[in-house]
PDB file of C-alpha atoms (C1' of nucleotides) in Angstrom:
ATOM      1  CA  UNK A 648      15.885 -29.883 -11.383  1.00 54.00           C
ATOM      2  CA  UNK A 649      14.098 -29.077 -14.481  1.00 55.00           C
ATOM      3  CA  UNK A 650      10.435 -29.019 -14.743  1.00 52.00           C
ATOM      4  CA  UNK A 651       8.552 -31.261 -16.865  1.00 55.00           C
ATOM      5  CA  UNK A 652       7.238 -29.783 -20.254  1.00 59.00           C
ATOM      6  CA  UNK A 653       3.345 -30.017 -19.957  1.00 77.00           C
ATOM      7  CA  UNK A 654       1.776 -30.689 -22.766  1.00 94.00           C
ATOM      8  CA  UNK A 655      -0.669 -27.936 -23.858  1.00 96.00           C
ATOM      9  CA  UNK A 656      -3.617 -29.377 -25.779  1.00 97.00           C
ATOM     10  CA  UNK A 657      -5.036 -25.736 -25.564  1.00 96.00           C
ATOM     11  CA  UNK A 658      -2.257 -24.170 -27.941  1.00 95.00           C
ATOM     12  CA  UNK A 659      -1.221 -24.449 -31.481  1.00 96.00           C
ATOM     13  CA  UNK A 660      -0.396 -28.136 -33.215  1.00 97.00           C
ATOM     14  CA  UNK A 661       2.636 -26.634 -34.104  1.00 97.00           C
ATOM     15  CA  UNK A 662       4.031 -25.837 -30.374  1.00 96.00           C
ATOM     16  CA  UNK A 663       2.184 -29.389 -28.893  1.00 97.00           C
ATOM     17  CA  UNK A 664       4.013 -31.290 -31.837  1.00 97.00           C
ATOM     18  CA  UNK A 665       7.356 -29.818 -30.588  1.00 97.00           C
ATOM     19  CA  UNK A 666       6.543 -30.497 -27.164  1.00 97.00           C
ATOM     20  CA  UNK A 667       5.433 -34.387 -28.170  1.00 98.00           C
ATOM     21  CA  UNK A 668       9.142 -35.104 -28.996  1.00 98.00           C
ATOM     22  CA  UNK A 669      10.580 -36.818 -25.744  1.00 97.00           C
ATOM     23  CA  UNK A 670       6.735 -38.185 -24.281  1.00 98.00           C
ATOM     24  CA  UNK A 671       5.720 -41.823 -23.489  1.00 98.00           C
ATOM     25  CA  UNK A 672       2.920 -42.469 -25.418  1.00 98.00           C
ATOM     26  CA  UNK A 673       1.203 -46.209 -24.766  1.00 98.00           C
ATOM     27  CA  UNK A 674      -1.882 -47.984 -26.003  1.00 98.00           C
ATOM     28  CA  UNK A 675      -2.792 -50.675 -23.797  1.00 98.00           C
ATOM     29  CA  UNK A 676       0.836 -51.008 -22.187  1.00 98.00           C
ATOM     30  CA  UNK A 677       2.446 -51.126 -25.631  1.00 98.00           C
ATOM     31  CA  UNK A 678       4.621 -48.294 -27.044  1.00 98.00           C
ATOM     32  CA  UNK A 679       7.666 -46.066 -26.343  1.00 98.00           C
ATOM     33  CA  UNK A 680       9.390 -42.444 -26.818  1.00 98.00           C
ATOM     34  CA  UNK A 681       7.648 -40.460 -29.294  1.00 98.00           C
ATOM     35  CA  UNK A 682      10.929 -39.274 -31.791  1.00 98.00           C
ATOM     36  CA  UNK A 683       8.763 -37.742 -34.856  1.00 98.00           C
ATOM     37  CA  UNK A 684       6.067 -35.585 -35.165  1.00 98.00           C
ATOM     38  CA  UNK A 685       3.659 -33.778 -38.337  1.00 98.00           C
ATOM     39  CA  UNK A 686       1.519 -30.778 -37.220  1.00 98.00           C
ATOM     40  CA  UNK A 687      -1.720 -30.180 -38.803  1.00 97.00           C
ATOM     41  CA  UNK A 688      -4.225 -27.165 -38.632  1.00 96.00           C
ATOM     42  CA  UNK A 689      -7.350 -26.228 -40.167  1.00 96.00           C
ATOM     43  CA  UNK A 690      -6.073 -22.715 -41.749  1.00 95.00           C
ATOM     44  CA  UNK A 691      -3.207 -25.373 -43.455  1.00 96.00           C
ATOM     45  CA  UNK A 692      -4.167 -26.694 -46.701  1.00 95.00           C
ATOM     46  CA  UNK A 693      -2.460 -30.267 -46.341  1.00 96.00           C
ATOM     47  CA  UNK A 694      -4.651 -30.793 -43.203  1.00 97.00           C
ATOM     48  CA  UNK A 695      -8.110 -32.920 -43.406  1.00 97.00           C
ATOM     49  CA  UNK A 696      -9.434 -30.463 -41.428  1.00 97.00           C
ATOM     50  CA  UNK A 697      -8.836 -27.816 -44.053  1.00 95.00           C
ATOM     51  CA  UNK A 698     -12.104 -28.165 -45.388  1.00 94.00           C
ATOM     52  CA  UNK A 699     -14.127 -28.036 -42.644  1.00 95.00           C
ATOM     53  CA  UNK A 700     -15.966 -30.848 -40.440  1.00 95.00           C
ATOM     54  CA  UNK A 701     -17.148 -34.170 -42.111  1.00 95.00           C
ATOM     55  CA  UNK A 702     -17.832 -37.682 -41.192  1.00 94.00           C
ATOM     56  CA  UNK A 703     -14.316 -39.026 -41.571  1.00 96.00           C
ATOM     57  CA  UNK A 704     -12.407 -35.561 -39.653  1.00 97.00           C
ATOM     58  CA  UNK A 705     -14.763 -35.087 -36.764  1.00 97.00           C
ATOM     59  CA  UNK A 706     -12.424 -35.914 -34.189  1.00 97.00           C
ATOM     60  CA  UNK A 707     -10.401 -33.348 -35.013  1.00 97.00           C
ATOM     61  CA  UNK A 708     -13.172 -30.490 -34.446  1.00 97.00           C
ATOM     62  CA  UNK A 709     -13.752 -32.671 -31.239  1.00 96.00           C
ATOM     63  CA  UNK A 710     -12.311 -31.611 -27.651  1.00 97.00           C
ATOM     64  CA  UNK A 711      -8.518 -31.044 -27.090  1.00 97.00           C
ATOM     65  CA  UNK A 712      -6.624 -33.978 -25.512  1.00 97.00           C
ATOM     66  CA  UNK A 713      -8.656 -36.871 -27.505  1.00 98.00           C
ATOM     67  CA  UNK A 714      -7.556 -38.930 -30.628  1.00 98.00           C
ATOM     68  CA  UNK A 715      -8.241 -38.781 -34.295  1.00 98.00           C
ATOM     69  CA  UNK A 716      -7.648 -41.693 -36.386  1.00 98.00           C
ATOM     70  CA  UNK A 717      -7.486 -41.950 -40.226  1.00 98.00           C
ATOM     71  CA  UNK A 718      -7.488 -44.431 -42.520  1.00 97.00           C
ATOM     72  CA  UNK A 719      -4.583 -44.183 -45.292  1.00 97.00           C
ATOM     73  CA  UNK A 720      -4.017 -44.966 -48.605  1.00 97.00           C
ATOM     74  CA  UNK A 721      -6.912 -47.575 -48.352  1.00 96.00           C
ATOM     75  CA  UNK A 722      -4.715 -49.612 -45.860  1.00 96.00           C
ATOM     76  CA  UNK A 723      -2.575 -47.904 -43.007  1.00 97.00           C
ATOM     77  CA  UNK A 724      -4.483 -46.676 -39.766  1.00 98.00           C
ATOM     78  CA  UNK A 725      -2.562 -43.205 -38.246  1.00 98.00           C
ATOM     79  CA  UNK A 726      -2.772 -41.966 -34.847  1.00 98.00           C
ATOM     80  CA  UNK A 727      -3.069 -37.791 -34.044  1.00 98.00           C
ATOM     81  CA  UNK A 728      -3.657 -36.259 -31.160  1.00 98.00           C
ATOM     82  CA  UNK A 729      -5.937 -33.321 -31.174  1.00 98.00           C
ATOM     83  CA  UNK A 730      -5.284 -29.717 -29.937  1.00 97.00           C
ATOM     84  CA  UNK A 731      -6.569 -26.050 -29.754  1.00 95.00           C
ATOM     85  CA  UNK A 732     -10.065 -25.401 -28.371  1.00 92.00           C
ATOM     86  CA  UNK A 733     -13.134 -27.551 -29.575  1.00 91.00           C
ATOM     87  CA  UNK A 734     -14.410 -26.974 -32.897  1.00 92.00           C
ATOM     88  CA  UNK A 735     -11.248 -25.661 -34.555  1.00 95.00           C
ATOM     89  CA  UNK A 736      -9.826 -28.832 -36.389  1.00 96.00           C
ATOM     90  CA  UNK A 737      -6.098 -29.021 -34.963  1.00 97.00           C
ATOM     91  CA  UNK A 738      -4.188 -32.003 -34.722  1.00 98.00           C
ATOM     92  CA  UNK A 739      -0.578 -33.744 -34.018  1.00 98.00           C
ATOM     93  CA  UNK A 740       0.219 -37.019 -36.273  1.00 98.00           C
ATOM     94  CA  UNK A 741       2.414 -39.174 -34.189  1.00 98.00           C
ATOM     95  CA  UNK A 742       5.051 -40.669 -37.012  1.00 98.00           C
ATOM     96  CA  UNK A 743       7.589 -42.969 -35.220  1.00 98.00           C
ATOM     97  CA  UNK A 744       8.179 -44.086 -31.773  1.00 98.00           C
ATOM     98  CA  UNK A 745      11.401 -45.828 -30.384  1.00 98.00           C
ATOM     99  CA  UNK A 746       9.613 -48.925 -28.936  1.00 98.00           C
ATOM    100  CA  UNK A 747      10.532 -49.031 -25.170  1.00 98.00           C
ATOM    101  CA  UNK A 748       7.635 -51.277 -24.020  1.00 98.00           C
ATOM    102  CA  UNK A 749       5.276 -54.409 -25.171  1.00 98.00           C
ATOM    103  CA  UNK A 750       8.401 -55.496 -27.861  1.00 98.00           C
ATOM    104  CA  UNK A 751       6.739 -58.683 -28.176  1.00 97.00           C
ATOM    105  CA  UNK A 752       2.887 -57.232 -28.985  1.00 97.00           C
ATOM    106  CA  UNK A 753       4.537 -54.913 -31.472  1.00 98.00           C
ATOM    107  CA  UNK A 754       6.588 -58.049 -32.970  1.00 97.00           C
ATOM    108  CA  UNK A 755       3.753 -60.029 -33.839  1.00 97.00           C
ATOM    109  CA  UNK A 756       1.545 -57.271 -34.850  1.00 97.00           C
ATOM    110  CA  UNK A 757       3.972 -56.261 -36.793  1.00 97.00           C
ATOM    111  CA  UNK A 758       5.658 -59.390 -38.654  1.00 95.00           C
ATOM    112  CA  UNK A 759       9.122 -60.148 -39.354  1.00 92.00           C
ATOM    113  CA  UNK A 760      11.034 -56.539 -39.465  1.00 95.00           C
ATOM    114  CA  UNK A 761      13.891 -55.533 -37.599  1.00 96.00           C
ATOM    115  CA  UNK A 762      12.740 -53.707 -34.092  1.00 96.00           C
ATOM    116  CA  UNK A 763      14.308 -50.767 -36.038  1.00 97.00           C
ATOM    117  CA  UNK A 764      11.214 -50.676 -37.996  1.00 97.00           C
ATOM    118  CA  UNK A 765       8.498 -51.426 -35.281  1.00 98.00           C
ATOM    119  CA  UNK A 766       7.618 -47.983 -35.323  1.00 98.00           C
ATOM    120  CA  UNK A 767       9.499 -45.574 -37.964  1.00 98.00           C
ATOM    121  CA  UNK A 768       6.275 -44.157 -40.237  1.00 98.00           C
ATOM    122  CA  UNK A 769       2.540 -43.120 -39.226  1.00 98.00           C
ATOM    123  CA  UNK A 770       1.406 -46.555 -40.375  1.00 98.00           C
ATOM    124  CA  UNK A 771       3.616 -48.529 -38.722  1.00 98.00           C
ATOM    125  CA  UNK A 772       3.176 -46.978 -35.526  1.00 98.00           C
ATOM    126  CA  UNK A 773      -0.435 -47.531 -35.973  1.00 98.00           C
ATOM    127  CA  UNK A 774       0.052 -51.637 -36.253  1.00 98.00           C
ATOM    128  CA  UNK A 775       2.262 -51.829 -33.842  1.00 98.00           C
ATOM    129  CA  UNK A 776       0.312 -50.168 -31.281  1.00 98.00           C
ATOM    130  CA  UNK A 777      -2.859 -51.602 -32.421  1.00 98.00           C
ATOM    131  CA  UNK A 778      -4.577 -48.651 -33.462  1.00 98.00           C
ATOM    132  CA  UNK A 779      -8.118 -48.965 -34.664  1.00 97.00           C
ATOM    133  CA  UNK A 780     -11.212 -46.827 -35.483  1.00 97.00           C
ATOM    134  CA  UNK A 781     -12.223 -47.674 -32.237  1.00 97.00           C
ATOM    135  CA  UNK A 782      -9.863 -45.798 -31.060  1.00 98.00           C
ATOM    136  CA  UNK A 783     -11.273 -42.698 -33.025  1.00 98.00           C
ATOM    137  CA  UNK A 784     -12.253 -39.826 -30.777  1.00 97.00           C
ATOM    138  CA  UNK A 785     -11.484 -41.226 -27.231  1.00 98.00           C
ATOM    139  CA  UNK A 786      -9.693 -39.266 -24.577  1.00 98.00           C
ATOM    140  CA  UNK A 787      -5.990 -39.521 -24.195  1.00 98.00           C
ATOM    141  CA  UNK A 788      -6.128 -38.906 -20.756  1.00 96.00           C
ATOM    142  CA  UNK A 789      -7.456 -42.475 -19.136  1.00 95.00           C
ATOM    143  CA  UNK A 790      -7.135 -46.325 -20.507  1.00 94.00           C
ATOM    144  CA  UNK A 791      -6.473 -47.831 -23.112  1.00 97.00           C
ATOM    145  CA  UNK A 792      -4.124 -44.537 -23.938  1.00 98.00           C
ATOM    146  CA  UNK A 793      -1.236 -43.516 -21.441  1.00 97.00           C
ATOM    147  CA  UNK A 794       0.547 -39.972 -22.268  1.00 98.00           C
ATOM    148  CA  UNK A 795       3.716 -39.328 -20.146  1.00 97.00           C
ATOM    149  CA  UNK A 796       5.439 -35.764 -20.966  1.00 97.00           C
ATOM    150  CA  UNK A 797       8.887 -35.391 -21.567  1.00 94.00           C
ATOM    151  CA  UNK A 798      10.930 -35.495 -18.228  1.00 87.00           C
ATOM    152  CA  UNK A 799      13.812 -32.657 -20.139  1.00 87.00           C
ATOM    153  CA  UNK A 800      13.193 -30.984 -22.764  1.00 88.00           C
ATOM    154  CA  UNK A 801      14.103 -32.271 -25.933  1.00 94.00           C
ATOM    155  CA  UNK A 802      16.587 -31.684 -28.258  1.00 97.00           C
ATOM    156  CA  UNK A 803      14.285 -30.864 -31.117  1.00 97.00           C
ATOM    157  CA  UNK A 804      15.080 -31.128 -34.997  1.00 97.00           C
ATOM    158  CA  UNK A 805      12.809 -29.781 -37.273  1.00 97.00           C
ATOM    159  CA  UNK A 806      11.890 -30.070 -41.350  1.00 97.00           C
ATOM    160  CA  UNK A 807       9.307 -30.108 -44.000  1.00 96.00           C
ATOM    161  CA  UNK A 808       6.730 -32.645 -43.452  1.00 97.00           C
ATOM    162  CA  UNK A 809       6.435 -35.652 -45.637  1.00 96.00           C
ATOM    163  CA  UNK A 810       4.098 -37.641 -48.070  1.00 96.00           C
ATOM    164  CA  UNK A 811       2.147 -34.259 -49.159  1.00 96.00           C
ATOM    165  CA  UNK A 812       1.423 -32.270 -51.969  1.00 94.00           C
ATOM    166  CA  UNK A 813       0.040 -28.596 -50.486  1.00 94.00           C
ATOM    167  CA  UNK A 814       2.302 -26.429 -48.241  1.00 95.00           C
ATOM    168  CA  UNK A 815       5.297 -28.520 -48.606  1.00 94.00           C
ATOM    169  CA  UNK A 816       7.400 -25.967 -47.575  1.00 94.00           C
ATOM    170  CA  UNK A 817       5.924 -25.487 -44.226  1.00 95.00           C
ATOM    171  CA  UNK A 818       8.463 -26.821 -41.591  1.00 97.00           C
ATOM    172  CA  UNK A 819       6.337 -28.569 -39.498  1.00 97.00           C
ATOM    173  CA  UNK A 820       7.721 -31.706 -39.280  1.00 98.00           C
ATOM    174  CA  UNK A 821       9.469 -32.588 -35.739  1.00 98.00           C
ATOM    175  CA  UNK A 822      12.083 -34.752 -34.543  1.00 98.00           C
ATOM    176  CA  UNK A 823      14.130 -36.237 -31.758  1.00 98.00           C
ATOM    177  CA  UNK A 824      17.942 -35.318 -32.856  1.00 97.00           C
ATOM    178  CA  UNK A 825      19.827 -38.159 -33.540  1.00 96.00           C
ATOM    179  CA  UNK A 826      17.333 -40.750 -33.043  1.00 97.00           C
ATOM    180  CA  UNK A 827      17.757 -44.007 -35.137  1.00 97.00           C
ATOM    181  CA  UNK A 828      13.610 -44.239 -35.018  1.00 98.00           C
ATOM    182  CA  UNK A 829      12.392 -42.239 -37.292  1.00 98.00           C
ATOM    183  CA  UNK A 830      10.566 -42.475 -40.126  1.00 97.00           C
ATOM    184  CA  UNK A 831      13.414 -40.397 -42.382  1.00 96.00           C
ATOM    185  CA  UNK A 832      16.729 -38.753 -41.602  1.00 95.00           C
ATOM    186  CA  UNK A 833      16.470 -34.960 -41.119  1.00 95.00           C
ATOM    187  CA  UNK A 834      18.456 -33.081 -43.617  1.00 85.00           C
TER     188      UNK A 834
ATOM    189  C1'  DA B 285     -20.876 -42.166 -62.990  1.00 96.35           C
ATOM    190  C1'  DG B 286     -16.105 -42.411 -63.552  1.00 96.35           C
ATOM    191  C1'  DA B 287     -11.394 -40.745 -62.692  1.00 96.35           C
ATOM    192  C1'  DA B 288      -7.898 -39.202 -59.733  1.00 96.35           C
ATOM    193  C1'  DC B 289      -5.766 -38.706 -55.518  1.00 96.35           C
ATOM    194  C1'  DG B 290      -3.821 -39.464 -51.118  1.00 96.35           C
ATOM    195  C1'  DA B 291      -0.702 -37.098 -43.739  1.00 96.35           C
ATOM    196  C1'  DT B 292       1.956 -44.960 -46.714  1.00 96.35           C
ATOM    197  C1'  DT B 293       4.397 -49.153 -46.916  1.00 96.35           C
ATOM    198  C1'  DA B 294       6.797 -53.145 -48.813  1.00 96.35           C
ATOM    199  C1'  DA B 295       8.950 -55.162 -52.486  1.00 96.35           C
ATOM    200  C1'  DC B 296      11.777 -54.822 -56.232  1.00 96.35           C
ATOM    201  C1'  DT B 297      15.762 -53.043 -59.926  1.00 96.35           C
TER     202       DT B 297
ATOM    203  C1'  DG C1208      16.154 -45.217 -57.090  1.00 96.35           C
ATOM    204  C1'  DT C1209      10.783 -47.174 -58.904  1.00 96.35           C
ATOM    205  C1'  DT C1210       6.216 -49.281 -58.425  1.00 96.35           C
ATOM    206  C1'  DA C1211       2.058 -52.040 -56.931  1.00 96.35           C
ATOM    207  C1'  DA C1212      -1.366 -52.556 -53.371  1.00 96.35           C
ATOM    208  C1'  DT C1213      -5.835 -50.726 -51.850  1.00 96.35           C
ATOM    209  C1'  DC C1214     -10.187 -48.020 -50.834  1.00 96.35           C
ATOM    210  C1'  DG C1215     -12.597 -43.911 -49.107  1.00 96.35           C
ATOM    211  C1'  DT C1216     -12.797 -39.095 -50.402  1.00 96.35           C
ATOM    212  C1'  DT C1217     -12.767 -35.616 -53.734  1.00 96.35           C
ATOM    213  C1'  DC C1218     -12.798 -33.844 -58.324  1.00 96.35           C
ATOM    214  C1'  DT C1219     -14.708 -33.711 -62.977  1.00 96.35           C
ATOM    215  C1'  DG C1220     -18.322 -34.202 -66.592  1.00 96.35           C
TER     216       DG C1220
END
DNA sequence: AGAACGATTAACT
DNA sequence: GTTAATCGTTCTG
């Protein structure tokens, strides 16, 4: 018998995006196994919290354990979940799920793509899942969000994070090994 | 005020 | 592999 991995929305982005990897994460009944992971802090330059608090970031100086939803490149709408203690602008971007429930919401949501694709990327989970602004600083904890941790721990793969300019290097980009879902092979 | 830039994706060569 | 789409935020003058 192993115990569950909580999920700690108290510590560091970097330690709840690790933990992520393996949890059930549904919107309104539709979703699956989180497989990839981003962190983001406010002491990291590639974060939007890196500047401080503004109108589009707040919900990441907001409490722990709620959601922060972006908007981006003009189109794509990407889910984080927010960590450390209020105020301090710490997030978890949730980049690809392997779809385990509400296939058929996620199908039309998404269009004609191979269930493959359903979820692999930030904005794609974010369609398929039905993300909206609306969705932009509510608790994680109660409806229309479910959060189930990881029943083992999982066998975690990590790498440099992806689409970003500043602190490339940073390995802070997390993945379930061997999953087929994500967003990009690890090297 | 105007230009440049994204925590991206889909389509195309 | 490359590139267009698309729009709010951020940088520059």
């Amino acid at each position: 018998m192993v115990a569950p991995a909580a999920l700690d929305f108290q510590g560091s982005s970097v330690d709840l995006a690790r933990a992520l990897i393996g949890a059930v994460l549904l919107v309104d009944g539709v979703g699956g196994r989180i497989v990839e992971t981003e962190a983001y802090d406010a002491e990291d330059p590639a974060s939007h919290s890196h500047r401080g608090p503004d109108a589009r970031n707040a919900s990441m100086f907001g409490p722990p354990g709620h959601a922060y939803v972006y908007r981006s490149y003009g189109i794509h709408w990407c889910l984080n979940l927010v960590c450390r203690e209020a105020g301090h602008g710490a997030g978890v971007l949730i980049r690809a799920l392997e779809p385990t429930e509400g296939l058929d919401r996620m199908r039309t949501r998404r269009g004609p793509v191979v269930d493959l694709l359903l979820c692999a990327g930030p904005g794609r989970v974010g369609q398929a899942l039905g993300i909206t602004p609306a969705h932009d600083g509510l608790p994680l904890d109660r409806a229309p969000f479910e959060l189930r941790p990881a029943a083992l721990r999982a066998d975690v793969v990590v790498g440099p994070r992806i689409g970003i300019s500043k602190a490339q290097e940073m390995p802070w980009r997390f993945g379930l090994r061997g999953s087929r879902f994500v967003s990009r092979r690890f090297p």
